[in-house]
PDB file of C-alpha atoms in Angstrom:
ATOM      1  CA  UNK A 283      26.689   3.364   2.883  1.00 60.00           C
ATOM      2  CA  UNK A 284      24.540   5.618   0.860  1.00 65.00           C
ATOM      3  CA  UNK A 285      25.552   5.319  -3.032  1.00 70.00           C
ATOM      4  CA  UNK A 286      25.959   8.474  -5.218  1.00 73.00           C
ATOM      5  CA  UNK A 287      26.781   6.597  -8.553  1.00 84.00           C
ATOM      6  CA  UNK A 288      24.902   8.304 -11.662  1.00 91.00           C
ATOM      7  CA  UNK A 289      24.837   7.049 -15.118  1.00 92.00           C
ATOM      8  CA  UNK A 290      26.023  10.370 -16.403  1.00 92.00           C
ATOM      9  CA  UNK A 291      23.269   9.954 -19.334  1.00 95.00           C
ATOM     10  CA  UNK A 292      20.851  13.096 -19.283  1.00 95.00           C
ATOM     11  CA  UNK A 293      18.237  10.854 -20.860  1.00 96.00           C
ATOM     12  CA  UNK A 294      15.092  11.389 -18.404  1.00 96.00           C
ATOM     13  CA  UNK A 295      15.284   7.273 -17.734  1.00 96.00           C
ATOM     14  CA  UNK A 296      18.605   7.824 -16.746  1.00 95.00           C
ATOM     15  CA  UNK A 297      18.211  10.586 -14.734  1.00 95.00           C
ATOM     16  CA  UNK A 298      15.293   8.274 -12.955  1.00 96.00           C
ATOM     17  CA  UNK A 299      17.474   5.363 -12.369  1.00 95.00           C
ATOM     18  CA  UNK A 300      20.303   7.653 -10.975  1.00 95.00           C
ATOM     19  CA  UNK A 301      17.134   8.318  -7.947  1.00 95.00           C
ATOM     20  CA  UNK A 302      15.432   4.994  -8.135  1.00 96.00           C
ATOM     21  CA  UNK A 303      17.515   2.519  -9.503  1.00 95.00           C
ATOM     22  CA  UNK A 304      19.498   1.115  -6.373  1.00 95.00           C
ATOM     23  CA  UNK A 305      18.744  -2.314  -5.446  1.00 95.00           C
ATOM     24  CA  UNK A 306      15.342  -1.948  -2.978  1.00 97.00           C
ATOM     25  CA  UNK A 307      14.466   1.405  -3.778  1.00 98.00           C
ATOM     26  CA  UNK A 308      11.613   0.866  -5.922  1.00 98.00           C
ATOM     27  CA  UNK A 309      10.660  -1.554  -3.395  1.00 98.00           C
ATOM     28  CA  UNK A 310      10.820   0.855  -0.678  1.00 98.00           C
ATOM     29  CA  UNK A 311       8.158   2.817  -2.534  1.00 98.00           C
ATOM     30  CA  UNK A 312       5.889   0.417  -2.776  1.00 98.00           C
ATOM     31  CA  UNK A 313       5.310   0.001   0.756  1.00 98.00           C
ATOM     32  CA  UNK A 314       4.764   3.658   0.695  1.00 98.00           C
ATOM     33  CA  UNK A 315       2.047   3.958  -1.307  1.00 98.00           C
ATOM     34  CA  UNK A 316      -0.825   2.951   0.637  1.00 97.00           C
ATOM     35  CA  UNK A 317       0.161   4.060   4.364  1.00 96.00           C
ATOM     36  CA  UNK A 318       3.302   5.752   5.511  1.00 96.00           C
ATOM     37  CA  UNK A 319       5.558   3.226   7.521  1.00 96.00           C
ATOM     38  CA  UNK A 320       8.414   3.244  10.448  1.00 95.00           C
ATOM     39  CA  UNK A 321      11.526   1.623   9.611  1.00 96.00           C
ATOM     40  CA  UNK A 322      10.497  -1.534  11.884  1.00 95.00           C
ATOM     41  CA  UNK A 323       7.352  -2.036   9.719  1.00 96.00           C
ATOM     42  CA  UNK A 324       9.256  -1.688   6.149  1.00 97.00           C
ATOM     43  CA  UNK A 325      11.881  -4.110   7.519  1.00 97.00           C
ATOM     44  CA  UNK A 326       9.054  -6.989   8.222  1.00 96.00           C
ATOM     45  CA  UNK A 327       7.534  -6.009   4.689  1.00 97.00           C
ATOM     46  CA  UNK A 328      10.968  -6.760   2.950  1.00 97.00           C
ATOM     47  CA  UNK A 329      12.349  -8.971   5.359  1.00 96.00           C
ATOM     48  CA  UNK A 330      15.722 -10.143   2.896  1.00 96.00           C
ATOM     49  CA  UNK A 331      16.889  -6.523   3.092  1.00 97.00           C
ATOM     50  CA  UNK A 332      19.491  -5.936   6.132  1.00 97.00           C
ATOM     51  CA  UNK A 333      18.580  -3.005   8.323  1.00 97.00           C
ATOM     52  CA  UNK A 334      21.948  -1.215   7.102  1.00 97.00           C
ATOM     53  CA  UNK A 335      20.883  -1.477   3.289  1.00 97.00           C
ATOM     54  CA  UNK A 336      17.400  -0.381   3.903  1.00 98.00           C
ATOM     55  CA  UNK A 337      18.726   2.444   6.111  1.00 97.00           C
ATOM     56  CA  UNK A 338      20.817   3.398   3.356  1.00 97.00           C
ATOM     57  CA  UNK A 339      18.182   3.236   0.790  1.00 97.00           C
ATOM     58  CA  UNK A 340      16.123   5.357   3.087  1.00 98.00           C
ATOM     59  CA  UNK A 341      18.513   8.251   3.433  1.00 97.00           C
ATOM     60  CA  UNK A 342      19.212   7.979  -0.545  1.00 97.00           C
ATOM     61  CA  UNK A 343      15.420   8.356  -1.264  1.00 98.00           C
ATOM     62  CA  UNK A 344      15.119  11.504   1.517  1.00 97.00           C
ATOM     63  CA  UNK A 345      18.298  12.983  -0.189  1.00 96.00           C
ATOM     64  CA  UNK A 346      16.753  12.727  -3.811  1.00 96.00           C
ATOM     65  CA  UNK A 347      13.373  14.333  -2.177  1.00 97.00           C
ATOM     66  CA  UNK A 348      11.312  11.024  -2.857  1.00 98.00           C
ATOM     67  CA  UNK A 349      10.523  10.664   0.807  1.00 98.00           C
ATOM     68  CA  UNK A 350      10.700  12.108   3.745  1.00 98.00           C
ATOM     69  CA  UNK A 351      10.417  11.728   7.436  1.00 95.00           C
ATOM     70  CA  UNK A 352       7.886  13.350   9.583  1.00 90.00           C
ATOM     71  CA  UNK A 353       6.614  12.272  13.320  1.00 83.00           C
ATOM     72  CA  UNK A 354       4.398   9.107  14.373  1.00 74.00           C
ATOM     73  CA  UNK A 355       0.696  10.182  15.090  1.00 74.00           C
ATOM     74  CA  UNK A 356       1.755   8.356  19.043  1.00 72.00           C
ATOM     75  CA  UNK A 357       4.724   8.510  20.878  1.00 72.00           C
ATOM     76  CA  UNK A 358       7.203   6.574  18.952  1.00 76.00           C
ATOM     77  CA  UNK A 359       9.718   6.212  16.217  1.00 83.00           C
ATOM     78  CA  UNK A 360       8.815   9.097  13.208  1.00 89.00           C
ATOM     79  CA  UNK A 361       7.689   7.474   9.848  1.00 95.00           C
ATOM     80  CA  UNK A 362       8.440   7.101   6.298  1.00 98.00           C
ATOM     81  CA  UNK A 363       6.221   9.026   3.682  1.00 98.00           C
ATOM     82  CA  UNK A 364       5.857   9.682  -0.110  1.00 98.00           C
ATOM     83  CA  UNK A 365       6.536  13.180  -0.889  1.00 98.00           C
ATOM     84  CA  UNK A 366       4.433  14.673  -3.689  1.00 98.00           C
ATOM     85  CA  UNK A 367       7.487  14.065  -6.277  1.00 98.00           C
ATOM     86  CA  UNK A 368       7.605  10.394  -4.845  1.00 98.00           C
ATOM     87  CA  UNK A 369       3.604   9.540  -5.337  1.00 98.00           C
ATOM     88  CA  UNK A 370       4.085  10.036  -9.268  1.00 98.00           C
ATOM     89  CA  UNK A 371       5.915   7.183  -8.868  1.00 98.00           C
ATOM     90  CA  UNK A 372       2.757   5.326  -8.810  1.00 98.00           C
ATOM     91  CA  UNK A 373       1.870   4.631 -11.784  1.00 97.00           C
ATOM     92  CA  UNK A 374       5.320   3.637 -12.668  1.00 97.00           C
ATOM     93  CA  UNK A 375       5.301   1.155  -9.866  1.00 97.00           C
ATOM     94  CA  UNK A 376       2.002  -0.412 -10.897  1.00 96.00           C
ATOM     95  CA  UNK A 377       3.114  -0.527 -14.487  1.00 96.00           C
ATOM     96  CA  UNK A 378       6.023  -2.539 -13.366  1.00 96.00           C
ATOM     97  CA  UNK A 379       3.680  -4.619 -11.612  1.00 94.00           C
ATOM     98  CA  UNK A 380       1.455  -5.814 -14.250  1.00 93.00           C
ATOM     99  CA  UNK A 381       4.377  -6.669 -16.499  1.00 95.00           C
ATOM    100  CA  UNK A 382       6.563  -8.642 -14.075  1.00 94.00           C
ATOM    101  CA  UNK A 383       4.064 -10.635 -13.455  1.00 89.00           C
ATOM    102  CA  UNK A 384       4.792 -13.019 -16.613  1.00 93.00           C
ATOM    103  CA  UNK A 385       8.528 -13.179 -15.130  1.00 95.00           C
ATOM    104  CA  UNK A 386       9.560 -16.283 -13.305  1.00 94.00           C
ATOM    105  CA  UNK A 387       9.040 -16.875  -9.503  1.00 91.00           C
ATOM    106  CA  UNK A 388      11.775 -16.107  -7.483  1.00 92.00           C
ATOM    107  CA  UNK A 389      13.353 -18.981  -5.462  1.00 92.00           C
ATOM    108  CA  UNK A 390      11.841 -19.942  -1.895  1.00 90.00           C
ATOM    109  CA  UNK A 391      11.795 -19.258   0.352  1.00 90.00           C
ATOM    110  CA  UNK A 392      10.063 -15.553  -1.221  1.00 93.00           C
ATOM    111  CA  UNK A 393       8.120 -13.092   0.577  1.00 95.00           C
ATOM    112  CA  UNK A 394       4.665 -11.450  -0.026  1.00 96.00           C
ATOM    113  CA  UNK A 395       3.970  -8.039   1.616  1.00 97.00           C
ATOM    114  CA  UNK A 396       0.574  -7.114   2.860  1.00 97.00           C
ATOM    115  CA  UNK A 397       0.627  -3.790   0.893  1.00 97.00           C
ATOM    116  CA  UNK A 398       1.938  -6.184  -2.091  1.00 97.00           C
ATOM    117  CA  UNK A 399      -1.225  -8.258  -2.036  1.00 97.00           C
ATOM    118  CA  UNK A 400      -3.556  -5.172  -1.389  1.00 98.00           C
ATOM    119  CA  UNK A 401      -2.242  -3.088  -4.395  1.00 97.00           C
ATOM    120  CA  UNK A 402      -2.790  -5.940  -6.599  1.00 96.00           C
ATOM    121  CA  UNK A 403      -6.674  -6.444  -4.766  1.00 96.00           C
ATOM    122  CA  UNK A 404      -6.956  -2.669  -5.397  1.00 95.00           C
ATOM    123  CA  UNK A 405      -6.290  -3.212  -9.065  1.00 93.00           C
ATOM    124  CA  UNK A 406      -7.813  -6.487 -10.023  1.00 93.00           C
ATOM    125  CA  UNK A 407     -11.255  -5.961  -8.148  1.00 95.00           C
ATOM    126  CA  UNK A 408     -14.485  -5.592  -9.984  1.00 95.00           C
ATOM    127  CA  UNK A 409     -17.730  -6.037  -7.818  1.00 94.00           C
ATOM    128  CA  UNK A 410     -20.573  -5.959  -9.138  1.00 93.00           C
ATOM    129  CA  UNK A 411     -22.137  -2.683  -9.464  1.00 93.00           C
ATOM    130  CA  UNK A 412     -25.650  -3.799  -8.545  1.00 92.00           C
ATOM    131  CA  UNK A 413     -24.135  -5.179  -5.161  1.00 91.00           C
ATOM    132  CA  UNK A 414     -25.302  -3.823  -1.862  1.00 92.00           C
ATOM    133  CA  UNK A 415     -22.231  -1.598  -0.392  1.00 95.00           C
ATOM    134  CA  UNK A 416     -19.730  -4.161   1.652  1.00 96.00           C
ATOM    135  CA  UNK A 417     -16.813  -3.138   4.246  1.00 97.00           C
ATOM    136  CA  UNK A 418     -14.184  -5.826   5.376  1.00 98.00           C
ATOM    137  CA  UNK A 419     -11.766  -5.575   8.060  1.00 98.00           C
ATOM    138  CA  UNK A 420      -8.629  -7.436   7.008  1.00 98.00           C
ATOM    139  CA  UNK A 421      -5.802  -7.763   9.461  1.00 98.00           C
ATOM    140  CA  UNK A 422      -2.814  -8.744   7.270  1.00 98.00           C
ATOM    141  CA  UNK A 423       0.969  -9.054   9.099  1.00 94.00           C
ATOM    142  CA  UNK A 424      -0.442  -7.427  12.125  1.00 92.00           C
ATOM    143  CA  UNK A 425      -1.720  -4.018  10.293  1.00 96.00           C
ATOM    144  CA  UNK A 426      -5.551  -3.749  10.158  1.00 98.00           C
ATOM    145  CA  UNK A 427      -6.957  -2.312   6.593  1.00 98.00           C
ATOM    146  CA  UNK A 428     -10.558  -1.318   5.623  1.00 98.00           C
ATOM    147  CA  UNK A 429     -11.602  -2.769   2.617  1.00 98.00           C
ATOM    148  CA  UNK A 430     -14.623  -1.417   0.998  1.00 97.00           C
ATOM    149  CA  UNK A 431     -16.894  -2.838  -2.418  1.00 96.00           C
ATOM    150  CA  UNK A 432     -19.758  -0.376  -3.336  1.00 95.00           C
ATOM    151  CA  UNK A 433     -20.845   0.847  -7.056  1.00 94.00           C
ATOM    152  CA  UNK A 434     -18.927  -1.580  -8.604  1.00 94.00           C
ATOM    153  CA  UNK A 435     -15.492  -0.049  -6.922  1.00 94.00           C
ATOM    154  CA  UNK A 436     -12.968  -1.289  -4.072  1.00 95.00           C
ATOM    155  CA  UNK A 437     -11.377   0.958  -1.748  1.00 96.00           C
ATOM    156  CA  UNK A 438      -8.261   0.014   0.089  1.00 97.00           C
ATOM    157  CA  UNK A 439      -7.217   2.265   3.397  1.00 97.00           C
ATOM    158  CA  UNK A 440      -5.153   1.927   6.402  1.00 97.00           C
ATOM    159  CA  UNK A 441      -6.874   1.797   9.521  1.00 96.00           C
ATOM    160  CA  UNK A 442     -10.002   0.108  11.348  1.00 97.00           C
ATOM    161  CA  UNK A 443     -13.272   0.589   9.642  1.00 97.00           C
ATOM    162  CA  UNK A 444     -15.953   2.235  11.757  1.00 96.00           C
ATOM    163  CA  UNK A 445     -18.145  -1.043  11.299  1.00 96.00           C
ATOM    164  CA  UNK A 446     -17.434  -4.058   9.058  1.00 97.00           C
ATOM    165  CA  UNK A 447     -19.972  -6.754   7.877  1.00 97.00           C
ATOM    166  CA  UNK A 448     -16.896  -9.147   8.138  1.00 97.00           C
ATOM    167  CA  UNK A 449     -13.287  -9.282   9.921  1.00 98.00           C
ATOM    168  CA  UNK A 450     -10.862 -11.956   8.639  1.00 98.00           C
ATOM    169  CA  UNK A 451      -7.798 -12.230   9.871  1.00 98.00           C
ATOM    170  CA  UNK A 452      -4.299 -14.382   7.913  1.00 98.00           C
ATOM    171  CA  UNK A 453      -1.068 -14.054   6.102  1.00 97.00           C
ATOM    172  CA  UNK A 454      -0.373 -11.857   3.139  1.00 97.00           C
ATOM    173  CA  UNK A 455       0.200 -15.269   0.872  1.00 96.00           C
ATOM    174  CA  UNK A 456      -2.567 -17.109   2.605  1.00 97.00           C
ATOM    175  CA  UNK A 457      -5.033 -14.026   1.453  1.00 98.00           C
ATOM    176  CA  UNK A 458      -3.070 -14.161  -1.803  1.00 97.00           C
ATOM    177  CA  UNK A 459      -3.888 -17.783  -2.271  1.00 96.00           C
ATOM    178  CA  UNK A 460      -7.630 -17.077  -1.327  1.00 97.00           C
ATOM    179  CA  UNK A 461      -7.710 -14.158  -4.081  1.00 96.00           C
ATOM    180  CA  UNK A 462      -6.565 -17.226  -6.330  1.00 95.00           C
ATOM    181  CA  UNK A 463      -9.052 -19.490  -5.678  1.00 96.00           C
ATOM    182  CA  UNK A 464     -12.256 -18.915  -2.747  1.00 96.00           C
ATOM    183  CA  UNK A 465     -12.985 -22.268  -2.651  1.00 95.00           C
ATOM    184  CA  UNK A 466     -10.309 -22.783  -0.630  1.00 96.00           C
ATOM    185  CA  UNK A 467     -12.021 -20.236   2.203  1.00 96.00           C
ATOM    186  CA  UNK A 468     -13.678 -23.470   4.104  1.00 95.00           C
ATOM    187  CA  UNK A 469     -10.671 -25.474   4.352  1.00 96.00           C
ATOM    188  CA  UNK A 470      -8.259 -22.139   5.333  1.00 96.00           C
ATOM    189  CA  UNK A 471     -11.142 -21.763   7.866  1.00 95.00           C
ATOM    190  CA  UNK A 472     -10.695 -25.004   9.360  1.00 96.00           C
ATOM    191  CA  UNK A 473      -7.040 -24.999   9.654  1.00 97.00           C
ATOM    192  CA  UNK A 474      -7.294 -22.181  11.416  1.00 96.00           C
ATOM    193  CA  UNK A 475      -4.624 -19.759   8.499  1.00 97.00           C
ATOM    194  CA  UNK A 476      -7.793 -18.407   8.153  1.00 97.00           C
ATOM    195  CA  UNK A 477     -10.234 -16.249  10.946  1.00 97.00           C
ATOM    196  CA  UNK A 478     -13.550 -14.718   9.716  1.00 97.00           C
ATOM    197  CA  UNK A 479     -15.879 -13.507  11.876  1.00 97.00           C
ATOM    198  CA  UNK A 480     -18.776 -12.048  10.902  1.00 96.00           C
ATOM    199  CA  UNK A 481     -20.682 -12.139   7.700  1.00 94.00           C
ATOM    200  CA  UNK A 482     -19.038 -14.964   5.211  1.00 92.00           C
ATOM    201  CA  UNK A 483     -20.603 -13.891   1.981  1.00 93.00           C
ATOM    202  CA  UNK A 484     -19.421 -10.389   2.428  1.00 95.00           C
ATOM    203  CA  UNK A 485     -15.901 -12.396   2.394  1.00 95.00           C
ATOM    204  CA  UNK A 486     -17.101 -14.371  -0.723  1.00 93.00           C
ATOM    205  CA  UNK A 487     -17.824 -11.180  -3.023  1.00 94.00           C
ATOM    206  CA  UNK A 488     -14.365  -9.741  -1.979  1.00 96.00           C
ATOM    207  CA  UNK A 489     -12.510 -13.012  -3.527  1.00 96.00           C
ATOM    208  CA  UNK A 490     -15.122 -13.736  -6.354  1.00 95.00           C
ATOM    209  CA  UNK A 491     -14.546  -9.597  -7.401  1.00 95.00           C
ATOM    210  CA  UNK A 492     -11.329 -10.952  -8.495  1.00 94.00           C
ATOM    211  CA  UNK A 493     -11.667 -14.516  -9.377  1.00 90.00           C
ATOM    212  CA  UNK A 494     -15.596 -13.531 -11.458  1.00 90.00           C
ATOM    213  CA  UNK A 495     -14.695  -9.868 -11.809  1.00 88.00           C
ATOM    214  CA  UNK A 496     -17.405  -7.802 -13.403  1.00 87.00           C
ATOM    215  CA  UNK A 497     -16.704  -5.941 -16.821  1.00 82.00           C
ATOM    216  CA  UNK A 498     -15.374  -2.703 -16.448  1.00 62.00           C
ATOM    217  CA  UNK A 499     -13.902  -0.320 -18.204  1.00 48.00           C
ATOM    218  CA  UNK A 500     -11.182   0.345 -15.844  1.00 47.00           C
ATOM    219  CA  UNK A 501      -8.808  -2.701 -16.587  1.00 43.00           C
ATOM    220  CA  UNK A 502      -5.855  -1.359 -14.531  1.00 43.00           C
ATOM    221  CA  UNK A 503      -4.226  -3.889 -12.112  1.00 43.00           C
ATOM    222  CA  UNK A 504      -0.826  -4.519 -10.576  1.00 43.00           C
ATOM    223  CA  UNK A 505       1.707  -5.555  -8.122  1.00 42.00           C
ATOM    224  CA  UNK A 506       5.163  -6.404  -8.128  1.00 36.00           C
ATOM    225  CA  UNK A 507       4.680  -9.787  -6.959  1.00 39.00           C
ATOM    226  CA  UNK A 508       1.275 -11.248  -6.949  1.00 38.00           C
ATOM    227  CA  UNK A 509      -1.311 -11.152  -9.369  1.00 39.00           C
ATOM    228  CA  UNK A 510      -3.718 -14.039  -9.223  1.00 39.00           C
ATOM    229  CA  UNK A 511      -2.975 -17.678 -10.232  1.00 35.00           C
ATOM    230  CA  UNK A 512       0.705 -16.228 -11.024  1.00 37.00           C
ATOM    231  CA  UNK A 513       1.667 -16.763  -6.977  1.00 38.00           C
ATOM    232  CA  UNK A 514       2.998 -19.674  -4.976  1.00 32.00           C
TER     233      UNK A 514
END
């Protein structure tokens, strides 16, 4: 059942936690921010959440004006969006990100969501500048994403990419663990936790942006549960 507990503080951070502060919430937003999602999509992104919690959470969040529902482009269940109040949550979220990840690992068995691994990609990128312009298809957890490296920048978006020097296809911690370390691309090939098709060194500037990232200004990286080295 949706909660309407309050602090009864009128600081601002209480007035924040009385919208986002229930168990999930934040989470919730996090999915949000780099595609809009049906409820059977947020519920395989947090998969320890039961449908009657996240349901709740859901109507909280539309209540409090930080989402809100509007119909599927295709016949279908309607989906979950960040309204413009929600998106300045952003920052916040990212923030939270890049200091959580010195906290400990949660027990096993823990999940990863693509959008997880992709915010913290996003953030912790830096190709080199002189680099000729490369697009990746990545098909994480069933949702395609178009990745693309040019002027020293990455650009994350939902959807298939007109044309791709490279598709590969695997798990959001198996992509997490090549992030990590892109010497293990060969063996995650072999295994088969791994698909690439199409141009491999297109793959191998993608993981090296993070591993070798070239200096940039813009330091800013983040996600709530992966960053690097820091994941299992």
């Amino acid at each position: 059942m949706p909660t309407s507990r309050s602090y009864r503080d009128s600081c601002g951070v209480a007035r924040a936690l009385d919208v986002v502060g229930e168990r999930w919430a934040l989470l919730v937003v996090r999915e949000l921010l780099l595609v809009p999602q049906r409820f059977s999509e947020l519920r395989r992104a947090l998969p320890h959440v039961s449908s009657n919690l996240l349901s709740d959470r859901l109507r909280e969040l539309e209540h409090n004006g930080v989402i809100r529902r509007r119909p599927a482009p295709a016949e279908g269940p309607r989906v979950y969006e960040l309204t413009e109040w929600g998106r300045k949550l952003e920052p916040i979220v990212l923030a939270m990100g890049d200091w959580g990840v010195d906290a400990p690992q949660p027990p096993p068995p823990a999940a990863l969501s693509a959008t997880s691994v992709l915010i913290f990609l996003r953030g912790a990128a830096r190709p080199d500048p002189a680099a000729p312009p490369t697009t990746c298809r990545l098909e994480l957890d069933g949702r395609v994403w178009t990745v693309r490296l040019a002027s020293g920048r990455v650009q994350v978006q939902p959807g298939e990419p007109a044309t791709a020097d490279v598709s590969l296809r695997a798990e959001p911690k198996t992509f997490s663990a090549l992030l990590a370390d892109p010497a293990t691309l060969a063996t995650a090939c072999a295994d088969g936790s791994v698909a690439v098709v199409g141009d491999l060194s297109a793959i191998d500037r993608l993981l090296h942006a993070v591993t070798d990232p070239w200096p940039s200004g813009d330091q800013t990286s983040a996600s709530p549960e992966v960053a690097g080295p820091h994941t299992s």
